[in-house]
């Protein structure tokens, strides 16, 4: 124990001595340089210091006290660290602790200190050196290529000049050092072009540029930094060459597309006049829309002449002398026609054709007031100026060669001849009226109207009145019994010649030649008949400057604008638009010409402006599909045909029109989808034609109450071939009128049916409907019992078809499961024929129903059945085979039952027949084919 105590005391003494010695051993602080300069390359972590990082301690070689244990860096966010490589020598290393980027920071400055290891291994009593300043510079790496500041460079130069600098391109480099960040060179990559570029990026032309040779140059340029690193992407330089400034219109499109139904379309939305800073006093601009090749001079409505007159409110009673050829209007069959212009009927006369108007068509008495109107296109005929060219002539048919009235062209002058009879006037009076107009021989379409209020004659050309420059008098014609001949395209010479013939042929084109006796036409109606549906327009007239004056011609095909300010003229011209009010315009090209006259101060004309030639393309409109639907087959009692009201042929007719709209395909699909869309438009005629033999006027007719046409733009003509309803009106109004057309037959016993065909048209046949065929059969009341018995014997050929009007009652009857006597009473009251049909059905089905009825026969007058409101159609022409005999007991029961019902009910049923009964539809069907119904053959019927 004593020894242990002595050992502990020795240990304590030794430790105390060591502490005293340690305090005496670590007497000095480490020493380092006062400043360091270093270099580091970006994207690297090694720092090259000058002088190298080294710490010394005078306590060396004493362990710990003379050793260097750490270097510490003092500085905010300094991305560096110092490590000790050798504790004894004090050698250290400075390195980056995170990536160094020169573009973010080019140099760093911070403080560093060295620490010794203290007096013992635990590091206690360590000492630190003084603070040394470290300055680090970051060396750049050429990691970025030059890039141009703009994606595209543009410039405009005028031809005929050499430029020192057209434009300057500029590139930049994101490297941080001057060597790598500066652009030292530019180069044009595109070969064989008359341009050069200097070190600063200035581009110049090396030769004179010509607008006619090249209007635009596209140049690719690249850049190099001072280390000769090339730009990754070249830049495009676009240099436009403009001609030497010449006053002209700029910013206009040669082609303008017009979509039908879109209203007005601006023609010059960005157009402006370049005047090259020349002073002007006034500007006059004329815009012309050239539509002479469209129809009759422009896009007009192409309805028939009668329909147009009705639409414009013209007086009734006009006679169309140049109608479309048909069975009743065949005098135009030999004339040359040009019907390829939007269904517009045009007749061409080449000096060899003419037409005689039948006497039944010619107005017998023109009276002192009448109107002649026509469309005419005529040009001069070299070498034939002395010859008359007759448009219309009424002359003696035989014996003599007197002209009673005539309308002709002579030496490009228009002449109207009117010779009165002695019984009308007996003195010298005006007879020839002469007009000299440019329009007569300009080879363009014009609308001519002659209003006669004898002795005053007024000529209208395109709605403008013209007085005759010469009027000559003549004596009246002596009365005679000679017939007259009215002709078109020439004059008839029937007397004073060996062989009657045409003479004074017309050379030109005519359309819509009409004559109306007893009335003259108003200027309002004349303007409506010749009005163009297309023309020029100005959007927002109120926004035009007060300094702009403008004027349209009557057809709005020419617009003249005047002003003294170029900018006001530009603004006004941008408002000029094309408009076409037709729902289905004529597609094609319309030429557009803009001419300009500029006046300078003190001069008449100082600057010449080239005309602008463009064109409007009217696109093809969507073609409508007109569809007529309704009941196309039914039968009625003969009493309805013979009644005073007749039979309504189209009670539920429906007219609709659809167009195909093409939808854009969904993304990723190439196929377009079409859909039908219903549209509303007018019709101009609907014809009801009799199929087969024409109507016999002694026993049948088609009738339409004229009152149905009141308040509508419609009229109608009736003949043994059918009814024609015409006039420009809505489809709804046509439906209303068609539903009132009736067929009457006073002797229906001799017929078994009639067939009719209904067709409708828009734009004079340009768009026509489907052919809707209607078959009407006659049910002869005297044979109704034979019908029933025949049906009872042949049940397998029946087909029950609900009447369209009674379909609701049929459904109601089927929905009820309890039969009643009221059902039989209602059926009997509706029609005796319906009762007879019911008896036939009952007779057929009584055997089957008798076994299933439970008390239904307890009441004499009640019948249990399903098809109370069904109609039965039987074809009497069917060659029926002998049916198999039914069960004898069932036959006897049927006959007994039928005899009782016939005795009790037939008389009362016949007394209930009236003109107001519901019609019963009868339709026979065998093997899926419809046949005509004839008289019953009752020789084989059994009772």
XYZ file of N, CA, C and O in Angstrom, residues 25 68 160 179 184 186 227 229 236 256 265 311 377 380 396 412 420 534 645 750 821 857 871 924:
96
model
N 7.976 25.737 -23.574
C 8.436 25.286 -24.902
C 7.749 26.064 -26.005
O 8.414 26.561 -26.912
N 3.180 22.899 -37.788
C 2.037 23.677 -38.317
C 0.881 22.697 -38.521
O 1.020 21.711 -39.269
N -28.545 51.807 -107.990
C -27.729 52.802 -108.674
C -26.739 53.540 -107.802
O -26.152 54.521 -108.245
N -9.005 38.542 -74.592
C -8.549 37.711 -75.701
C -9.685 36.870 -76.274
O -9.791 36.694 -77.471
N -12.825 39.809 -83.272
C -11.723 40.369 -84.056
C -11.969 40.320 -85.553
O -11.225 40.952 -86.314
N -15.108 39.547 -88.953
C -16.388 39.130 -89.529
C -16.141 38.607 -90.936
O -15.205 39.047 -91.614
N -9.422 34.637 -80.533
C -8.758 33.335 -80.546
C -9.172 32.531 -81.773
O -8.918 31.335 -81.831
N -12.116 31.645 -82.702
C -13.232 30.720 -82.526
C -14.435 31.272 -83.287
O -14.837 32.426 -83.103
N -28.497 35.868 -90.693
C -29.040 36.243 -92.005
C -29.132 37.760 -92.107
O -29.667 38.423 -91.205
N -57.687 39.665 -105.211
C -58.560 39.799 -104.046
C -59.662 38.751 -104.179
O -60.381 38.729 -105.172
N -66.030 43.584 -99.227
C -64.637 43.151 -99.079
C -63.719 44.317 -99.436
O -63.731 44.800 -100.568
N -91.097 40.932 -109.335
C -90.275 41.312 -108.191
C -90.108 42.821 -108.094
O -90.100 43.390 -107.004
N -76.890 43.924 -126.877
C -75.445 44.081 -127.022
C -75.161 44.147 -128.518
O -75.420 43.192 -129.248
N -70.592 47.910 -134.015
C -70.672 48.438 -135.382
C -70.356 47.335 -136.382
O -69.598 46.403 -136.105
N -96.941 43.924 -142.686
C -97.996 43.175 -143.368
C -97.536 41.748 -143.642
O -96.409 41.509 -144.086
N -75.552 52.954 -136.382
C -75.308 53.143 -134.946
C -76.243 54.174 -134.326
O -75.882 54.867 -133.370
N -99.504 55.064 -137.412
C -100.863 54.927 -136.922
C -101.817 54.670 -138.084
O -101.533 54.984 -139.245
N -73.737 43.808 -108.052
C -72.358 43.909 -107.603
C -71.831 45.290 -107.951
O -72.324 45.939 -108.886
N -115.319 21.878 -104.521
C -114.009 22.291 -104.029
C -112.876 21.502 -104.667
O -111.736 21.970 -104.716
N -114.947 7.423 -115.301
C -114.171 6.877 -116.412
C -112.677 6.810 -116.149
O -111.929 6.384 -117.041
N -118.512 0.236 -77.737
C -119.427 0.526 -78.846
C -119.142 1.885 -79.438
O -119.394 2.124 -80.624
N -118.744 -10.754 -77.192
C -119.911 -10.890 -78.083
C -121.215 -10.750 -77.371
O -122.279 -10.975 -77.954
N -105.958 2.063 -92.528
C -106.506 2.123 -93.886
C -105.976 0.954 -94.683
O -104.837 0.527 -94.499
N -102.444 -0.725 -102.892
C -102.252 -2.161 -103.116
C -100.791 -2.494 -103.222
O -100.033 -1.746 -103.794
